[in-house]
Coordinates of C-alpha atoms in Angstrom, one line a residue:
Chain Z
A1 CA -5.1 6.0 -22.9
Q2 CA -6.7 5.8 -19.5
S3 CA -5.6 8.3 -16.9
V4 CA -6.6 9.3 -13.4
T5 CA -6.3 12.8 -12.0
Q6 CA -6.3 13.7 -8.3
P7 CA -6.1 17.5 -8.4
D8 CA -5.3 18.0 -4.7
I9 CA -1.8 17.0 -3.7
H10 CA -2.2 17.8 0.0
I11 CA -5.3 18.6 2.0
T12 CA -5.5 19.5 5.7
V13 CA -8.8 19.2 7.6
S14 CA -9.7 19.6 11.2
E15 CA -10.7 16.5 13.2
G16 CA -14.5 16.1 13.0
A17 CA -14.8 18.1 9.8
S18 CA -16.1 16.6 6.6
L19 CA -13.8 15.5 3.8
E20 CA -14.0 15.2 0.1
L21 CA -11.2 14.0 -2.1
R22 CA -11.5 14.5 -5.8
C23 CA -10.8 12.0 -8.6
N24 CA -11.3 12.4 -12.3
Y25 CA -10.7 9.7 -14.8
S26 CA -10.3 9.6 -18.6
Y27 CA -11.7 6.6 -20.4
G28 CA -14.3 6.1 -23.1
A29 CA -16.4 3.5 -21.4
T30 CA -17.4 2.9 -17.8
P31 CA -14.2 1.8 -16.0
Y32 CA -13.9 0.0 -12.8
L33 CA -13.0 2.5 -10.0
F34 CA -11.2 2.1 -6.7
W35 CA -10.0 4.1 -3.8
Y36 CA -7.0 2.9 -1.8
V37 CA -5.4 4.3 1.3
Q38 CA -1.7 4.0 2.3
S39 CA -0.3 4.7 5.7
P40 CA 3.4 5.6 6.0
G41 CA 5.6 2.6 5.3
Q42 CA 2.7 0.4 4.5
G43 CA 1.1 -1.1 1.4
L44 CA -2.3 -0.2 0.0
Q45 CA -5.6 -1.0 1.6
L46 CA -8.8 -1.0 -0.4
L47 CA -11.4 1.5 0.9
L48 CA -14.1 0.9 -1.7
K49 CA -14.8 0.0 -5.3
Y50 CA -17.3 0.7 -8.1
F51 CA -18.1 -1.8 -10.8
S52 CA -21.7 -1.1 -11.7
G53 CA -25.1 -0.5 -10.2
D54 CA -25.7 2.1 -7.5
T55 CA -23.5 5.1 -8.1
L56 CA -23.1 5.7 -4.4
V57 CA -20.8 3.1 -2.8
Q58 CA -20.0 2.5 0.8
G59 CA -16.6 1.4 2.0
I60 CA -14.7 0.7 5.1
K61 CA -13.9 3.2 7.9
G62 CA -17.0 5.3 7.1
F63 CA -15.9 6.3 3.6
E64 CA -18.2 6.6 0.6
A65 CA -17.7 7.6 -3.0
E66 CA -20.1 8.7 -5.7
F67 CA -19.6 7.8 -9.4
K68 CA -20.7 10.6 -11.7
R69 CA -20.5 9.5 -15.3
S70 CA -21.3 13.0 -16.7
Q71 CA -18.4 14.5 -14.8
S72 CA -16.0 11.4 -15.1
S73 CA -15.6 11.7 -11.4
F74 CA -15.4 9.3 -8.5
N75 CA -15.0 11.5 -5.4
L76 CA -14.3 10.1 -1.9
R77 CA -16.2 11.5 1.1
K78 CA -16.3 11.1 4.8
P79 CA -18.7 13.1 7.0
S80 CA -16.4 13.3 10.0
V81 CA -12.7 12.8 9.8
H82 CA -10.7 11.1 12.6
W83 CA -7.0 11.7 13.4
S84 CA -6.3 8.1 12.3
D85 CA -7.5 9.0 8.8
A86 CA -4.3 10.9 8.1
A87 CA -2.7 9.0 5.2
E88 CA -2.3 9.1 1.5
Y89 CA -5.3 8.3 -0.7
F90 CA -5.1 6.9 -4.2
C91 CA -7.8 6.7 -6.8
A92 CA -7.4 4.0 -9.4
V93 CA -9.0 2.7 -12.5
T94 CA -8.9 -0.4 -14.7
I95 CA -10.9 -1.8 -17.5
Y96 CA -10.4 -5.4 -16.4
G97 CA -12.6 -5.6 -13.3
G98 CA -9.7 -5.0 -11.0
S99 CA -8.6 -8.6 -11.0
Q100 CA -6.2 -8.7 -13.9
G101 CA -3.5 -6.3 -12.8
N102 CA -2.9 -3.0 -14.6
L103 CA -4.5 -0.7 -12.1
I104 CA -3.8 2.9 -13.2
F105 CA -3.4 5.2 -10.2
G106 CA -3.7 8.9 -9.6
K107 CA -0.7 10.7 -8.0
G108 CA -2.4 10.6 -4.6
T109 CA -3.7 13.1 -2.1
K110 CA -2.0 13.3 1.2
L111 CA -4.5 14.0 4.0
S112 CA -3.3 15.7 7.2
V113 CA -5.7 16.0 10.2
K114 CA -5.5 18.9 12.6
P115 CA -6.5 18.3 16.3
Chain N
K1 CA -5.9 -16.0 6.4
A2 CA -2.4 -14.5 6.0
G3 CA -2.1 -11.5 3.7
V4 CA 0.3 -10.8 0.9
T5 CA 3.9 -11.3 2.2
Q6 CA 6.8 -9.5 0.5
T7 CA 10.4 -10.2 1.4
P8 CA 12.7 -8.6 2.1
R9 CA 11.2 -5.4 3.5
Y10 CA 14.3 -3.3 2.8
L11 CA 17.2 -3.7 0.5
I12 CA 20.3 -1.6 -0.2
K13 CA 22.2 -2.3 -3.5
T14 CA 24.8 -0.5 -5.6
R15 CA 24.5 0.5 -9.2
G16 CA 25.1 -2.3 -11.6
Q17 CA 24.1 -5.0 -9.2
Q18 CA 20.9 -7.1 -9.6
V19 CA 18.2 -7.8 -7.1
T20 CA 15.4 -10.3 -6.6
L21 CA 12.3 -9.5 -4.7
S22 CA 9.8 -12.1 -3.5
C23 CA 6.0 -12.1 -3.1
S24 CA 3.8 -14.8 -1.5
P25 CA 0.2 -14.2 -2.4
I26 CA -2.8 -14.9 -0.2
S27 CA -3.6 -18.6 -0.1
G28 CA -5.7 -19.6 -3.1
H29 CA -4.9 -16.5 -5.1
R30 CA -3.5 -17.2 -8.6
S31 CA -2.8 -13.8 -9.9
V32 CA 0.1 -11.7 -8.8
S33 CA 0.8 -8.1 -10.0
W34 CA 3.8 -5.9 -9.3
Y35 CA 3.9 -2.1 -9.0
Q36 CA 6.7 0.4 -8.6
Q37 CA 6.1 3.5 -6.4
T38 CA 8.3 6.5 -6.5
P39 CA 7.7 10.1 -5.4
G40 CA 8.1 11.4 -8.9
Q41 CA 6.2 8.9 -11.0
G42 CA 3.7 7.6 -8.4
L43 CA 2.4 4.1 -8.7
Q44 CA 3.2 2.3 -12.0
F45 CA 2.2 -1.1 -13.1
L46 CA 5.1 -3.4 -13.9
F47 CA 3.6 -6.8 -14.8
E48 CA 1.0 -9.4 -13.9
Y49 CA 1.3 -13.2 -13.7
F50 CA -1.4 -15.7 -13.7
S51 CA -0.9 -19.5 -13.6
E52 CA 2.9 -19.0 -14.2
T53 CA 2.3 -16.9 -17.3
Q54 CA 2.9 -13.2 -17.8
R55 CA -0.4 -11.8 -18.9
N56 CA 0.1 -8.1 -18.8
K57 CA 3.2 -5.9 -18.8
G58 CA 3.7 -2.2 -18.2
N59 CA 6.1 0.2 -19.9
F60 CA 9.3 -0.8 -18.2
P61 CA 12.7 -1.7 -19.7
G62 CA 13.7 -5.3 -20.1
R63 CA 15.9 -5.1 -17.0
F64 CA 12.7 -5.7 -15.1
S65 CA 11.5 -9.2 -15.2
G66 CA 9.5 -11.6 -13.2
R67 CA 8.2 -15.1 -12.8
Q68 CA 5.6 -17.1 -11.0
F69 CA 5.9 -20.5 -9.6
S70 CA 3.4 -23.3 -9.5
N71 CA 2.4 -22.4 -5.9
S72 CA 1.6 -18.9 -7.2
R73 CA 4.6 -17.3 -5.4
S74 CA 6.2 -14.7 -7.5
E75 CA 9.6 -13.1 -7.9
M76 CA 10.7 -10.0 -9.7
N77 CA 14.2 -9.3 -10.8
V78 CA 15.9 -6.1 -11.7
S79 CA 19.3 -6.4 -13.4
T80 CA 22.0 -3.7 -13.8
L81 CA 20.5 -1.5 -11.2
E82 CA 20.3 2.3 -11.8
L83 CA 19.9 5.0 -9.2
G84 CA 16.4 5.6 -10.6
D85 CA 15.3 2.1 -9.6
S86 CA 15.2 3.2 -6.0
A87 CA 11.5 2.8 -5.1
L88 CA 8.9 1.0 -3.1
Y89 CA 8.0 -2.2 -5.0
L90 CA 4.5 -3.4 -4.2
C91 CA 3.0 -6.8 -4.9
A92 CA -0.7 -7.5 -5.1
S93 CA -2.6 -10.7 -5.4
S94 CA -6.1 -11.6 -6.6
S95 CA -8.2 -14.7 -6.7
L96 CA -9.8 -14.0 -10.0
A97 CA -13.0 -15.6 -8.6
G98 CA -15.0 -13.4 -10.9
Q99 CA -16.2 -9.8 -11.4
G100 CA -16.0 -7.9 -8.2
D101 CA -12.6 -9.4 -7.3
I102 CA -10.0 -7.0 -6.1
Q103 CA -6.3 -6.8 -5.6
Y104 CA -4.8 -7.1 -2.1
F105 CA -1.4 -5.4 -1.6
G106 CA 1.6 -6.4 0.5
A107 CA 3.6 -3.9 2.6
G108 CA 6.2 -3.6 -0.1
T109 CA 10.0 -3.9 -0.5
R110 CA 11.9 -0.6 -0.2
L111 CA 14.8 -0.7 -2.6
S112 CA 17.6 1.8 -2.3
V113 CA 20.2 1.9 -5.0
L114 CA 23.5 3.7 -4.1

C-alpha cells in the first residue's frame, strides 16, 4: 500500500533562513507527487506537483521540490522564508495523476517562523 | 472563476443525529472528492464522484455516504453521528482535463459532535 512519511512534525526557522521539509513515499512505481499548504482554518492550496520529466519542480510562493527516485523522496525547499509562510505543509501521493481522488497525505509538518 | 464552495462552514450536532454537507465545485469541474481531517488520523480520503457515479471509496464505514448531482454539486451524509466524527471535512474538485490535472480544495466544513 502506498504511504507518505513526513518525519518532522514541527519545524521552527528564522525569517530569511532557508527551509527544507522532508517527504518520503512508499510505492513500487513512480507516483504522482504533490505539496499542499494549509493556513489555520483554511483548505489546502497546491504549492507544486511532480508527474514526470525534470526532477526539480518550481511552485508558487518561491517554493521548489526535488524528486529523488533512489531515495523515494520529494523534499520541499525555499531559499528564504517569510513570516507569511507559517502554516502546515502536506506532502501527498497518488497513482492516478492527481485527478481521480484518492490522494494519500502525510501527517503534515507545521512550520513556525521566528522574527 | 469562483473556487470550491463548501457549506456550511461550521456545524454542531449531537451523537446519533445525521448531517449533510454540501460542496459546489469549480465551474466545469466534473470530479468531486471528499476528505476527512482530524488531528489524530490526518487527512483521509472518503470517496470520489465523477459524473454522478462513485468511482473510488476510502476505508470508512457505511454511515458515510455521498452523492453527486447532474450539475456536479456533491453532498456527503453522515448518519448516526459518533464523537469520533468530529473533524474538518474537505471537498476537492478536478476537471479531469488530462494528465497534469490537480485537485482544488474548498475551505472545509468543521463538524463538531457533542
